[in-house]
PDB file of C-alpha atoms in Angstrom:
ATOM      1  CA  GLU A  21      -7.483   3.802  -5.139  1.00 74.00           C
ATOM      2  CA  ILE A  22      -4.142   4.001  -6.953  1.00 73.00           C
ATOM      3  CA  ILE A  23      -5.467   1.728  -9.700  1.00 72.00           C
ATOM      4  CA  GLN A  24      -8.733   3.657 -10.030  1.00 72.00           C
ATOM      5  CA  ASP A  25      -6.869   6.966 -10.315  1.00 74.00           C
ATOM      6  CA  HIS A  26      -4.610   5.409 -12.914  1.00 64.00           C
ATOM      7  CA  LEU A  27      -7.536   4.087 -14.956  1.00 67.00           C
ATOM      8  CA  LYS A  28      -8.865   7.643 -15.293  1.00 70.00           C
ATOM      9  CA  GLU A  29      -5.971   8.221 -17.674  1.00 63.00           C
ATOM     10  CA  ARG A  30      -7.956   6.261 -20.268  1.00 58.00           C
ATOM     11  CA  SER A  31      -9.946   9.379 -21.088  1.00 53.00           C
ATOM     12  CA  ARG A  32      -6.839  11.519 -21.597  1.00 55.00           C
ATOM     13  CA  PRO A  33      -5.569  12.005 -25.147  1.00 50.00           C
ATOM     14  CA  ARG A  34      -2.401  10.076 -25.981  1.00 52.00           C
ATOM     15  CA  GLY A  35       0.434  11.204 -28.212  1.00 47.00           C
ATOM     16  CA  SER A  36       1.125   7.655 -29.391  1.00 48.00           C
ATOM     17  CA  GLU A  37      -1.072   4.839 -30.587  1.00 47.00           C
ATOM     18  CA  HIS A  38       1.123   2.347 -28.718  1.00 62.00           C
ATOM     19  CA  ASP A  39       1.762   1.908 -25.026  1.00 74.00           C
ATOM     20  CA  TRP A  40       3.624  -0.591 -22.902  1.00 88.00           C
ATOM     21  CA  VAL A  41       3.055  -1.792 -19.353  1.00 90.00           C
ATOM     22  CA  LEU A  42       6.334  -0.595 -17.857  1.00 93.00           C
ATOM     23  CA  ARG A  43       6.852   2.585 -19.867  1.00 91.00           C
ATOM     24  CA  GLY A  44       6.724   5.602 -17.592  1.00 88.00           C
ATOM     25  CA  LEU A  45       7.276   3.470 -14.484  1.00 91.00           C
ATOM     26  CA  LEU A  46      10.811   2.209 -15.026  1.00 94.00           C
ATOM     27  CA  LYS A  47      14.179   3.939 -14.550  1.00 95.00           C
ATOM     28  CA  CYS A  48      17.602   3.014 -15.849  1.00 96.00           C
ATOM     29  CA  GLY A  49      19.888   1.561 -13.187  1.00 95.00           C
ATOM     30  CA  ILE A  50      22.950   2.914 -15.014  1.00 95.00           C
ATOM     31  CA  CYS A  51      22.171   6.568 -15.767  1.00 95.00           C
ATOM     32  CA  GLY A  52      18.937   7.124 -13.824  1.00 94.00           C
ATOM     33  CA  ARG A  53      16.896   8.241 -16.830  1.00 94.00           C
ATOM     34  CA  MET A  54      13.519   6.834 -17.760  1.00 95.00           C
ATOM     35  CA  ILE A  55      13.115   3.642 -19.755  1.00 95.00           C
ATOM     36  CA  THR A  56      10.913   3.914 -22.814  1.00 94.00           C
ATOM     37  CA  ALA A  57       9.668   1.326 -25.300  1.00 93.00           C
ATOM     38  CA  GLU A  58       9.641   1.123 -29.063  1.00 92.00           C
ATOM     39  CA  GLU A  59       8.271  -1.103 -31.780  1.00 91.00           C
ATOM     40  CA  HIS A  60       9.826  -1.662 -35.191  1.00 89.00           C
ATOM     41  CA  THR A  61       8.690  -3.692 -38.167  1.00 90.00           C
ATOM     42  CA  LYS A  62      11.312  -5.343 -40.351  1.00 86.00           C
ATOM     43  CA  LYS A  63      10.984  -5.629 -44.139  1.00 84.00           C
ATOM     44  CA  SER A  64      10.040  -9.235 -43.567  1.00 85.00           C
ATOM     45  CA  GLY A  65       7.007  -8.031 -41.652  1.00 84.00           C
ATOM     46  CA  LYS A  66       8.294  -9.297 -38.315  1.00 88.00           C
ATOM     47  CA  VAL A  67       7.591  -6.882 -35.445  1.00 88.00           C
ATOM     48  CA  TYR A  68      10.204  -6.211 -32.757  1.00 90.00           C
ATOM     49  CA  SER A  69       9.183  -4.546 -29.499  1.00 93.00           C
ATOM     50  CA  TYR A  70      11.696  -3.686 -26.787  1.00 94.00           C
ATOM     51  CA  TYR A  71      12.469  -1.457 -23.807  1.00 95.00           C
ATOM     52  CA  LYS A  72      15.446   0.906 -23.968  1.00 94.00           C
ATOM     53  CA  CYS A  73      16.950   3.782 -21.994  1.00 95.00           C
ATOM     54  CA  THR A  74      16.050   7.321 -23.121  1.00 94.00           C
ATOM     55  CA  GLY A  75      19.694   8.259 -22.533  1.00 92.00           C
ATOM     56  CA  PHE A  76      20.992   5.758 -25.088  1.00 87.00           C
ATOM     57  CA  SER A  77      21.298   8.094 -28.069  1.00 82.00           C
ATOM     58  CA  ARG A  78      22.028  11.462 -26.495  1.00 83.00           C
ATOM     59  CA  TYR A  79      24.044  10.438 -23.436  1.00 85.00           C
ATOM     60  CA  LYS A  80      25.523   7.169 -24.766  1.00 89.00           C
ATOM     61  CA  CYS A  81      24.094   5.130 -21.903  1.00 94.00           C
ATOM     62  CA  SER A  82      25.290   1.526 -22.095  1.00 94.00           C
ATOM     63  CA  GLN A  83      21.957   0.051 -21.023  1.00 94.00           C
ATOM     64  CA  VAL A  84      20.965  -2.973 -23.120  1.00 93.00           C
ATOM     65  CA  TYR A  85      17.790  -3.264 -25.169  1.00 94.00           C
ATOM     66  CA  VAL A  86      15.387  -5.747 -23.607  1.00 95.00           C
ATOM     67  CA  PRO A  87      12.495  -7.404 -25.485  1.00 94.00           C
ATOM     68  CA  THR A  88       9.207  -6.280 -23.980  1.00 93.00           C
ATOM     69  CA  TYR A  89       7.944  -9.813 -23.410  1.00 93.00           C
ATOM     70  CA  LYS A  90      11.036 -10.702 -21.341  1.00 95.00           C
ATOM     71  CA  LEU A  91      10.774  -7.692 -19.027  1.00 95.00           C
ATOM     72  CA  GLU A  92       7.017  -8.012 -18.616  1.00 94.00           C
ATOM     73  CA  GLN A  93       7.448 -11.703 -17.823  1.00 95.00           C
ATOM     74  CA  GLN A  94       9.802 -10.676 -15.003  1.00 96.00           C
ATOM     75  CA  ALA A  95       7.109  -8.341 -13.655  1.00 95.00           C
ATOM     76  CA  TYR A  96       4.598 -11.192 -13.782  1.00 95.00           C
ATOM     77  CA  ASP A  97       7.066 -13.534 -12.033  1.00 95.00           C
ATOM     78  CA  PHE A  98       7.555 -10.998  -9.234  1.00 94.00           C
ATOM     79  CA  LEU A  99       3.816 -10.986  -8.552  1.00 95.00           C
ATOM     80  CA  GLY A 100       4.173 -14.720  -7.932  1.00 94.00           C
ATOM     81  CA  LYS A 101       6.659 -13.932  -5.151  1.00 93.00           C
ATOM     82  CA  ILE A 102       4.014 -12.060  -3.157  1.00 93.00           C
ATOM     83  CA  LYS A 103       1.137 -14.418  -3.962  1.00 94.00           C
ATOM     84  CA  VAL A 104      -0.636 -15.899  -0.960  1.00 92.00           C
ATOM     85  CA  SER A 105      -3.262 -18.626  -1.024  1.00 92.00           C
ATOM     86  CA  SER A 106      -6.998 -18.095  -0.535  1.00 92.00           C
ATOM     87  CA  ARG A 107      -6.826 -20.461   2.425  1.00 92.00           C
ATOM     88  CA  PHE A 108      -4.181 -18.298   4.093  1.00 90.00           C
ATOM     89  CA  VAL A 109      -6.113 -15.077   3.418  1.00 91.00           C
ATOM     90  CA  ASN A 110      -9.278 -16.512   4.996  1.00 91.00           C
ATOM     91  CA  TRP A 111      -7.328 -17.680   8.041  1.00 91.00           C
ATOM     92  CA  ALA A 112      -5.430 -14.381   8.352  1.00 88.00           C
ATOM     93  CA  ILE A 113      -8.627 -12.315   8.232  1.00 88.00           C
ATOM     94  CA  LYS A 114     -10.168 -14.347  11.059  1.00 88.00           C
ATOM     95  CA  VAL A 115      -7.044 -14.020  13.193  1.00 88.00           C
ATOM     96  CA  LEU A 116      -6.773 -10.299  12.427  1.00 86.00           C
ATOM     97  CA  LYS A 117     -10.350  -9.582  13.445  1.00 84.00           C
ATOM     98  CA  ARG A 118      -9.991 -11.597  16.640  1.00 84.00           C
ATOM     99  CA  ALA A 119      -6.761  -9.789  17.546  1.00 81.00           C
ATOM    100  CA  THR A 120      -8.341  -6.425  16.713  1.00 80.00           C
ATOM    101  CA  ASP A 121     -11.327  -7.097  18.980  1.00 79.00           C
ATOM    102  CA  GLU A 122      -8.977  -8.015  21.836  1.00 78.00           C
ATOM    103  CA  GLU A 123      -6.846  -4.926  21.266  1.00 76.00           C
ATOM    104  CA  LYS A 124      -9.939  -2.734  21.195  1.00 74.00           C
ATOM    105  CA  GLU A 125     -10.759  -3.773  24.763  1.00 75.00           C
ATOM    106  CA  VAL A 126      -7.329  -2.645  25.949  1.00 72.00           C
ATOM    107  CA  TYR A 127      -7.511   0.498  23.841  1.00 73.00           C
ATOM    108  CA  LYS A 128     -10.856   1.489  25.386  1.00 74.00           C
ATOM    109  CA  GLU A 129      -9.138   2.260  28.705  1.00 74.00           C
ATOM    110  CA  LYS A 130      -7.432   5.186  26.998  1.00 75.00           C
ATOM    111  CA  PHE A 131     -10.789   6.580  25.925  1.00 80.00           C
ATOM    112  CA  VAL A 132     -12.257   6.195  29.408  1.00 84.00           C
ATOM    113  CA  THR A 133      -9.496   8.546  30.612  1.00 85.00           C
ATOM    114  CA  LEU A 134     -10.162  10.955  27.749  1.00 87.00           C
ATOM    115  CA  ARG A 135     -13.889  11.096  28.501  1.00 87.00           C
ATOM    116  CA  LYS A 136     -13.093  11.815  32.148  1.00 90.00           C
ATOM    117  CA  GLU A 137     -10.819  14.685  31.095  1.00 91.00           C
ATOM    118  CA  GLN A 138     -13.552  15.914  28.746  1.00 91.00           C
ATOM    119  CA  ASP A 139     -15.981  16.164  31.657  1.00 92.00           C
ATOM    120  CA  GLU A 140     -13.373  17.940  33.780  1.00 94.00           C
ATOM    121  CA  ILE A 141     -12.761  20.517  31.034  1.00 94.00           C
ATOM    122  CA  LYS A 142     -16.505  21.132  30.780  1.00 92.00           C
ATOM    123  CA  ASP A 143     -16.620  21.885  34.528  1.00 92.00           C
ATOM    124  CA  LYS A 144     -13.508  24.068  34.377  1.00 92.00           C
ATOM    125  CA  LEU A 145     -14.939  26.117  31.516  1.00 92.00           C
ATOM    126  CA  TYR A 146     -18.239  26.595  33.314  1.00 90.00           C
ATOM    127  CA  ASN A 147     -16.547  27.644  36.572  1.00 90.00           C
ATOM    128  CA  LEU A 148     -14.171  30.029  34.797  1.00 89.00           C
ATOM    129  CA  GLN A 149     -17.016  31.652  32.840  1.00 88.00           C
ATOM    130  CA  MET A 150     -19.175  32.024  35.972  1.00 88.00           C
ATOM    131  CA  LYS A 151     -16.270  33.492  37.934  1.00 86.00           C
ATOM    132  CA  TRP A 152     -15.574  35.969  35.139  1.00 85.00           C
ATOM    133  CA  ALA A 153     -19.250  36.949  34.856  1.00 84.00           C
ATOM    134  CA  THR A 154     -20.038  37.307  38.571  1.00 85.00           C
ATOM    135  CA  THR A 155     -16.777  38.543  40.154  1.00 84.00           C
ATOM    136  CA  ASN A 156     -13.885  40.851  39.470  1.00 77.00           C
ATOM    137  CA  LYS A 157     -11.304  38.305  40.571  1.00 80.00           C
ATOM    138  CA  VAL A 158     -10.305  37.137  37.090  1.00 78.00           C
ATOM    139  CA  ASP A 159      -8.103  39.301  34.863  1.00 84.00           C
ATOM    140  CA  GLU A 160      -9.458  39.610  31.308  1.00 86.00           C
ATOM    141  CA  GLU A 161      -6.206  38.411  29.694  1.00 87.00           C
ATOM    142  CA  VAL A 162      -6.018  35.406  32.036  1.00 86.00           C
ATOM    143  CA  TYR A 163      -9.671  34.613  31.347  1.00 88.00           C
ATOM    144  CA  GLU A 164      -9.315  34.707  27.552  1.00 90.00           C
ATOM    145  CA  ARG A 165      -6.114  32.666  27.624  1.00 90.00           C
ATOM    146  CA  GLY A 166      -7.667  30.107  29.983  1.00 91.00           C
ATOM    147  CA  VAL A 167     -10.810  29.722  27.855  1.00 91.00           C
ATOM    148  CA  ALA A 168      -8.768  29.401  24.660  1.00 93.00           C
ATOM    149  CA  GLU A 169      -6.547  26.665  26.158  1.00 93.00           C
ATOM    150  CA  LEU A 170      -9.489  24.690  27.531  1.00 93.00           C
ATOM    151  CA  ARG A 171     -11.424  24.893  24.258  1.00 93.00           C
ATOM    152  CA  SER A 172      -8.339  23.869  22.274  1.00 93.00           C
ATOM    153  CA  ARG A 173      -7.818  20.808  24.469  1.00 92.00           C
ATOM    154  CA  ARG A 174     -11.528  19.961  24.288  1.00 92.00           C
ATOM    155  CA  LYS A 175     -11.301  20.042  20.495  1.00 91.00           C
ATOM    156  CA  GLN A 176      -8.288  17.707  20.550  1.00 90.00           C
ATOM    157  CA  ILE A 177     -10.086  15.243  22.796  1.00 89.00           C
ATOM    158  CA  TYR A 178     -13.180  15.335  20.589  1.00 86.00           C
ATOM    159  CA  LYS A 179     -11.108  14.400  17.536  1.00 83.00           C
ATOM    160  CA  MET A 180      -9.368  11.593  19.416  1.00 82.00           C
ATOM    161  CA  LEU A 181     -12.673  10.183  20.652  1.00 80.00           C
ATOM    162  CA  GLU A 182     -14.103  10.435  17.153  1.00 75.00           C
ATOM    163  CA  SER A 183     -11.340   8.130  15.878  1.00 67.00           C
ATOM    164  CA  GLU A 184     -11.963   5.487  18.581  1.00 63.00           C
ATOM    165  CA  ASP A 185     -13.159   2.850  16.130  1.00 62.00           C
ATOM    166  CA  LYS A 186     -12.094   4.444  12.863  1.00 63.00           C
ATOM    167  CA  ASP A 187      -8.368   3.761  13.444  1.00 65.00           C
ATOM    168  CA  PHE A 188      -9.006   0.074  14.031  1.00 69.00           C
ATOM    169  CA  ASP A 189     -11.451  -0.245  11.158  1.00 73.00           C
ATOM    170  CA  LEU A 190      -9.101   1.523   8.727  1.00 73.00           C
ATOM    171  CA  THR A 191      -6.111  -0.622   9.709  1.00 77.00           C
ATOM    172  CA  THR A 192      -8.172  -3.796   9.455  1.00 81.00           C
ATOM    173  CA  ASP A 193      -9.612  -2.828   6.055  1.00 83.00           C
ATOM    174  CA  ILE A 194      -6.200  -1.929   4.611  1.00 85.00           C
ATOM    175  CA  THR A 195      -4.650  -5.160   5.872  1.00 86.00           C
ATOM    176  CA  ILE A 196      -7.460  -7.270   4.411  1.00 87.00           C
ATOM    177  CA  GLU A 197      -7.263  -5.462   1.051  1.00 88.00           C
ATOM    178  CA  THR A 198      -3.479  -5.930   0.997  1.00 90.00           C
ATOM    179  CA  PHE A 199      -3.806  -9.685   1.509  1.00 91.00           C
ATOM    180  CA  LYS A 200      -6.504  -9.924  -1.158  1.00 92.00           C
ATOM    181  CA  PHE A 201      -4.433  -7.880  -3.586  1.00 92.00           C
ATOM    182  CA  ALA A 202      -1.367 -10.089  -3.010  1.00 93.00           C
ATOM    183  CA  ARG A 203      -3.562 -13.142  -3.582  1.00 94.00           C
ATOM    184  CA  ASP A 204      -5.117 -11.889  -6.828  1.00 94.00           C
ATOM    185  CA  ALA A 205      -2.468  -9.624  -8.444  1.00 94.00           C
ATOM    186  CA  GLN A 206      -0.831 -12.269 -10.617  1.00 94.00           C
ATOM    187  CA  ASN A 207      -4.172 -13.593 -11.886  1.00 94.00           C
ATOM    188  CA  ARG A 208      -5.439 -10.073 -12.540  1.00 92.00           C
ATOM    189  CA  TRP A 209      -2.270  -9.361 -14.505  1.00 92.00           C
ATOM    190  CA  GLU A 210      -3.228 -12.183 -16.855  1.00 90.00           C
ATOM    191  CA  THR A 211      -6.853 -11.107 -17.271  1.00 90.00           C
ATOM    192  CA  GLY A 212      -6.534  -7.314 -17.036  1.00 87.00           C
ATOM    193  CA  ASP A 213      -5.798  -4.976 -19.924  1.00 86.00           C
ATOM    194  CA  LEU A 214      -2.642  -2.915 -20.292  1.00 87.00           C
ATOM    195  CA  MET A 215      -3.867   0.020 -18.211  1.00 86.00           C
ATOM    196  CA  TYR A 216      -4.893  -2.263 -15.371  1.00 87.00           C
ATOM    197  CA  ARG A 217      -1.483  -3.974 -15.435  1.00 90.00           C
ATOM    198  CA  LYS A 218       0.176  -0.585 -15.156  1.00 89.00           C
ATOM    199  CA  GLY A 219      -2.021   0.121 -12.141  1.00 89.00           C
ATOM    200  CA  ILE A 220      -0.957  -3.139 -10.494  1.00 92.00           C
ATOM    201  CA  MET A 221       2.729  -2.233 -10.869  1.00 92.00           C
ATOM    202  CA  LYS A 222       2.081   1.231  -9.419  1.00 89.00           C
ATOM    203  CA  VAL A 223       0.513  -0.371  -6.358  1.00 90.00           C
ATOM    204  CA  VAL A 224       3.154  -3.053  -5.818  1.00 91.00           C
ATOM    205  CA  GLY A 225       6.394  -1.167  -6.459  1.00 88.00           C
ATOM    206  CA  SER A 226       7.621   2.118  -5.020  1.00 85.00           C
ATOM    207  CA  SER A 227      10.646   1.873  -7.335  1.00 90.00           C
ATOM    208  CA  LEU A 228      11.182  -0.038 -10.583  1.00 94.00           C
ATOM    209  CA  VAL A 229      14.675  -0.176 -12.056  1.00 96.00           C
ATOM    210  CA  LEU A 230      16.222  -1.830 -15.112  1.00 95.00           C
ATOM    211  CA  ASN A 231      19.664  -2.872 -13.873  1.00 95.00           C
ATOM    212  CA  GLU A 232      22.907  -3.056 -15.850  1.00 92.00           C
ATOM    213  CA  LYS A 233      22.228  -6.698 -16.700  1.00 93.00           C
ATOM    214  CA  GLY A 234      18.909  -5.860 -18.287  1.00 92.00           C
ATOM    215  CA  ARG A 235      16.850  -7.337 -15.474  1.00 95.00           C
ATOM    216  CA  LEU A 236      13.894  -5.793 -13.678  1.00 95.00           C
ATOM    217  CA  GLU A 237      14.435  -4.837 -10.035  1.00 95.00           C
ATOM    218  CA  ILE A 238      11.346  -4.000  -8.007  1.00 94.00           C
ATOM    219  CA  LYS A 239      11.442  -2.330  -4.610  1.00 92.00           C
ATOM    220  CA  PRO A 240       8.086  -3.398  -3.162  1.00 91.00           C
ATOM    221  CA  ARG A 241       6.003  -1.105  -1.008  1.00 89.00           C
ATOM    222  CA  THR A 242       6.303  -2.052   2.667  1.00 88.00           C
ATOM    223  CA  PRO A 243       3.286  -4.424   2.956  1.00 88.00           C
ATOM    224  CA  PHE A 244       4.373  -6.432  -0.084  1.00 90.00           C
ATOM    225  CA  LEU A 245       8.013  -6.383   1.037  1.00 90.00           C
ATOM    226  CA  ILE A 246       6.936  -8.014   4.311  1.00 90.00           C
ATOM    227  CA  ILE A 247       4.890 -10.631   2.445  1.00 90.00           C
ATOM    228  CA  GLU A 248       7.733 -11.367   0.016  1.00 90.00           C
ATOM    229  CA  LYS A 249      10.268 -11.831   2.844  1.00 90.00           C
ATOM    230  CA  ALA A 250       7.883 -14.027   4.804  1.00 88.00           C
ATOM    231  CA  LEU A 251       7.198 -16.283   1.813  1.00 88.00           C
ATOM    232  CA  ARG A 252      10.909 -16.466   0.975  1.00 86.00           C
ATOM    233  CA  ASN A 253      11.821 -17.433   4.548  1.00 85.00           C
ATOM    234  CA  GLU A 254       8.958 -19.931   4.688  1.00 81.00           C
ATOM    235  CA  ALA A 255      10.229 -21.581   1.515  1.00 78.00           C
ATOM    236  CA  LYS A 256      13.721 -21.905   3.011  1.00 77.00           C
ATOM    237  CA  VAL A 257      12.533 -23.798   6.099  1.00 71.00           C
ATOM    238  CA  GLN A 258      10.129 -26.096   4.261  1.00 62.00           C
ATOM    239  CA  PRO A 259      11.494 -29.659   4.666  1.00 59.00           C
ATOM    240  CA  THR A 260      11.871 -31.863   1.613  1.00 52.00           C
ATOM    241  CA  PRO A 261       8.960 -34.326   1.745  1.00 52.00           C
ATOM    242  CA  LYS A 262       9.916 -37.943   2.316  1.00 51.00           C
ATOM    243  CA  MET A 263       8.238 -40.795   0.472  1.00 43.00           C
ATOM    244  CA  THR A 264       6.538 -41.912   3.699  1.00 43.00           C
ATOM    245  CA  ASP A 265       5.093 -38.426   4.161  1.00 49.00           C
ATOM    246  CA  ILE A 266       3.796 -38.411   0.588  1.00 42.00           C
ATOM    247  CA  ARG A 267       2.122 -41.780   1.078  1.00 40.00           C
ATOM    248  CA  LEU A 268       0.639 -40.679   4.401  1.00 37.00           C
ATOM    249  CA  ASN A 269      -0.781 -37.519   2.859  1.00 47.00           C
ATOM    250  CA  ALA A 270      -2.228 -39.575   0.023  1.00 42.00           C
ATOM    251  CA  VAL A 271      -4.006 -41.811   2.542  1.00 38.00           C
ATOM    252  CA  ILE A 272      -5.319 -38.787   4.489  1.00 35.00           C
ATOM    253  CA  ASN A 273      -6.613 -37.174   1.280  1.00 42.00           C
ATOM    254  CA  LEU A 274      -8.357 -40.392   0.333  1.00 35.00           C
TER     255      LEU A 274
END
């Protein structure tokens, strides 16, 4: 949805004929101002394109100029840090759905209780209304307050029952889309146009900073942060393959 909203910007008029992937998304780690991009052509005809801090001229920010290709390569490399295999995604989806089905069974007990309370409220409302209509034993203020409270609770229960499956379905869908996005983001960066690349960075990072060393720092959104940490930890514990293991795997593959 973030990418689709971003792509709508295509139809908006632009003040410049040029645009760069990280312009408008990146802040300076020294002064906190936005990072922009510029392109200059030398007399020789050679074109130079680079990112720079908007506070460089006016506020004398010491941020370095960084060639666009270097910074965008760093963005591409980061997408490799959250990349998961198709095999893992397929396995994870199966496990997720199985776990969700099991959790649904436990979760249903909560809704059994809610439906019971719903029936009790229906009876209480009926009895209160009949008592009010046929006797003088119920004060008008007490009656109105009692009816209002019962109807309010009934409305709450209705909403909760309505979300019985929606909560699970939404969580499952978001998790699956997150895995698929992590799997495909780096490849889509290569094949997508500039606007689509911008959309990818908006999805992945909640904060993009150009640090004092001229390197890109990305604070991933929570799902991608979890994936990145998991992949980093997995890489640390991977044993170095021995020659016997390599030969054995070769035999198995044959």
